[in-house]
């Protein structure tokens, strides 16, 4: 089953700086996803990160602002670059793969990173 | 347009009351997930439904998926303050490639 460790759990950052969020999975998974949840809103997919290929970004998200690395099948990072207060959100990573549920395959989410930009 | 709709948007109930949250899609869903989110925190997986007509229960929470696999309901029996939070439905809309979320339902339970 896939267990995700996401770091940091929260951070307060200065405007103009960058933060890298890490997502470590305890098993090999092909598909990893990064989501953002702005205050009071639902989750929005930022990008899909598959190992061995460039991340695929959703409309409204660009690589220069949210560079993603996926060096292997168990790890990914999302960087929030040149931050502004509008980037204050919860960022979640997710994987699609084996789960410990009876469904066997499904989505598992990290615990989230709560980012506040001041 | 929203792929998943949720109703109600928010709900305030007295402790001990039953409540239902609905999640609706115009498309057939390959997998329907229910999550709970404490304010400002990550997601807690509740249940996943895959088959039309499927129903699952865990403690005081029951989730159902209709036969057409386009609508799901989450029912909480004898609500408690610990049930308070945001309930999100999420769905797999295409062979594990696309996952979308509903807008969420904010539940408050008054002691």
XYZ file of C-alpha atoms in Angstrom:
229
model
C 0.000 0.000 0.000
C 1.100 3.530 -0.661
C 1.942 5.700 2.307
C 2.897 9.294 1.596
C 5.147 11.512 3.659
C 4.840 15.167 2.766
C 7.156 17.872 4.095
C 7.007 20.482 5.421
C 3.610 20.273 7.056
C 3.443 24.050 7.259
C 5.612 27.076 6.638
C 5.484 30.845 6.756
C 7.515 32.446 3.987
C 8.505 35.908 2.925
C 7.194 37.417 -0.268
C 9.556 36.854 -3.200
C 11.157 33.694 -1.834
C 10.636 30.101 -2.945
C 9.573 26.984 -1.079
C 10.115 23.389 -2.108
C 7.625 20.800 -0.911
C 8.662 17.166 -0.830
C 6.521 14.103 -1.301
C 7.983 10.684 -0.461
C 6.059 7.502 -1.192
C 6.917 4.188 0.409
C 6.249 2.247 -2.796
C 6.863 2.797 -6.472
C 4.053 4.621 -8.207
C 3.823 5.813 -11.764
C 1.434 8.703 -11.370
C 1.872 11.527 -8.887
C -0.243 14.630 -8.703
C 0.078 18.024 -7.058
C -2.965 19.977 -5.887
C -3.554 23.400 -4.440
C -6.365 24.451 -2.171
C -6.772 28.167 -1.730
C -8.587 29.414 1.356
C -12.270 28.615 1.228
C -12.048 26.720 -2.038
C -11.877 23.144 -3.216
C -8.772 21.440 -4.477
C -7.382 22.253 -7.891
C -4.969 20.076 -9.813
C -1.694 21.868 -10.522
C 0.109 19.209 -12.504
C 0.640 15.518 -13.100
C 4.184 14.283 -12.565
C 5.120 10.974 -14.140
C 8.629 9.643 -13.767
C 10.757 9.964 -16.856
C 8.758 12.727 -18.483
C 8.054 16.414 -18.070
C 5.245 17.315 -15.724
C 1.944 18.151 -17.369
C 0.467 21.405 -16.089
C -3.183 22.307 -15.915
C -4.555 25.520 -17.312
C -3.521 28.466 -15.195
C -0.350 26.852 -13.863
C 3.095 27.227 -15.435
C 6.419 25.517 -14.925
C 8.280 28.725 -14.104
C 6.012 29.330 -11.131
C 5.583 25.713 -10.014
C 8.614 23.676 -11.138
C 8.233 19.987 -10.369
C 10.852 17.289 -10.121
C 10.211 13.555 -10.329
C 13.613 11.899 -10.140
C 12.304 8.400 -9.402
C 9.150 6.387 -8.775
C 8.974 7.202 -5.052
C 9.741 10.911 -4.819
C 8.619 14.259 -6.154
C 9.032 17.915 -5.280
C 6.922 20.948 -6.029
C 8.509 24.381 -5.772
C 6.419 27.492 -5.321
C 8.580 30.233 -6.805
C 8.700 33.969 -6.218
C 5.879 33.714 -3.731
C 3.207 36.307 -3.147
C 0.412 36.328 -0.549
C -1.910 34.891 -3.228
C 0.121 31.679 -3.062
C -0.993 31.111 0.527
C -2.724 27.756 0.243
C -2.626 24.121 1.205
C -0.589 22.064 -1.232
C -1.237 18.336 -1.457
C 0.503 15.559 -3.319
C -1.353 12.474 -4.389
C -0.520 9.153 -5.989
C -2.502 6.604 -7.877
C -1.534 3.074 -7.075
C -1.917 0.199 -4.675
C -3.766 1.070 -1.525
C -4.405 -0.771 1.690
C -8.113 -0.672 1.030
C -10.230 -3.438 -0.381
C -10.419 -1.536 -3.663
C -6.688 -2.199 -4.091
C -6.052 0.614 -6.546
C -6.993 4.182 -5.895
C -5.843 7.611 -4.903
C -3.891 8.347 -1.745
C -3.149 11.846 -0.509
C -0.331 13.310 1.519
C -1.101 15.176 4.699
C -0.660 18.537 3.018
C 1.575 21.572 3.354
C -0.004 24.713 4.705
C 1.815 27.682 3.211
C 1.396 31.240 4.413
C 3.157 34.002 2.493
C 3.660 37.288 4.315
C -18.140 24.370 -15.154
C -17.874 22.206 -12.080
C -17.536 18.517 -12.883
C -18.862 17.574 -9.458
C -21.572 19.432 -7.636
C -22.128 19.167 -3.899
C -25.103 20.122 -1.810
C -25.631 21.702 0.540
C -22.762 24.159 0.477
C -22.859 24.379 4.254
C -24.795 22.708 6.983
C -25.335 23.442 10.665
C -26.967 20.728 12.722
C -27.632 20.051 16.354
C -25.662 17.238 17.927
C -27.510 13.969 17.604
C -29.261 14.858 14.362
C -28.893 12.931 11.120
C -27.701 14.642 7.957
C -27.054 13.916 4.285
C -24.586 15.448 1.855
C -24.962 14.896 -1.872
C -22.469 14.738 -4.703
C -23.629 14.814 -8.319
C -21.965 14.510 -11.695
C -23.231 14.709 -15.254
C -20.724 12.014 -16.186
C -20.393 8.395 -15.213
C -17.841 8.046 -12.463
C -15.263 5.306 -12.332
C -14.643 5.771 -8.640
C -16.277 8.073 -6.131
C -14.306 9.083 -3.027
C -15.417 10.833 0.111
C -12.930 12.801 2.188
C -13.132 14.804 5.340
C -10.964 17.814 5.921
C -10.428 19.571 9.181
C -10.233 23.302 8.637
C -6.878 24.190 7.092
C -5.515 20.646 7.119
C -5.013 17.730 4.732
C -7.522 15.152 3.605
C -8.778 12.154 5.539
C -10.025 9.326 3.368
C -13.477 8.101 4.362
C -14.758 5.750 1.677
C -14.544 4.818 -1.945
C -17.420 3.531 -4.060
C -16.998 1.946 -7.447
C -20.039 -0.106 -8.327
C -23.495 1.153 -9.157
C -25.774 0.711 -6.168
C -22.852 0.207 -3.817
C -23.212 1.194 -0.191
C -20.541 1.323 2.503
C -20.609 2.188 6.155
C -17.973 3.089 8.676
C -19.004 3.862 12.211
C -21.846 6.366 11.851
C -21.146 7.326 8.243
C -22.810 5.643 5.275
C -22.070 6.402 1.637
C -24.069 5.280 -1.375
C -23.505 5.415 -5.106
C -26.531 5.305 -7.391
C -27.021 2.703 -10.092
C -26.016 5.097 -12.846
C -22.814 5.981 -10.950
C -23.510 9.681 -11.258
C -24.723 10.541 -7.792
C -23.533 9.743 -4.302
C -24.799 10.573 -0.857
C -23.001 10.656 2.469
C -25.210 10.143 5.480
C -24.159 10.763 9.073
C -26.287 9.292 11.815
C -26.492 10.885 15.252
C -23.943 13.570 14.436
C -21.292 14.609 16.953
C -19.054 17.672 17.206
C -16.181 15.474 16.020
C -17.955 15.150 12.667
C -17.501 18.851 12.000
C -15.326 19.756 9.054
C -15.411 20.034 5.299
C -16.620 17.014 3.368
C -15.298 16.670 -0.146
C -16.327 14.230 -2.794
C -13.763 13.367 -5.415
C -14.065 11.223 -8.485
C -12.021 9.374 -11.002
C -13.489 10.363 -14.336
C -11.208 8.518 -16.676
C -9.139 5.428 -16.012
C -7.048 6.947 -13.257
C -5.929 9.857 -15.396
C -8.305 12.526 -14.207
C -9.452 13.171 -10.682
C -11.782 15.997 -9.781
C -13.175 17.340 -6.545
C -16.485 18.782 -5.574
C -16.562 22.240 -3.996
C -17.037 20.789 -0.526
C -19.705 20.946 2.176
C -18.883 22.717 5.412
C -20.482 20.914 8.348
C -20.868 22.402 11.799
C -22.317 20.369 14.660
C -23.598 22.330 17.612
C -23.236 20.694 21.031
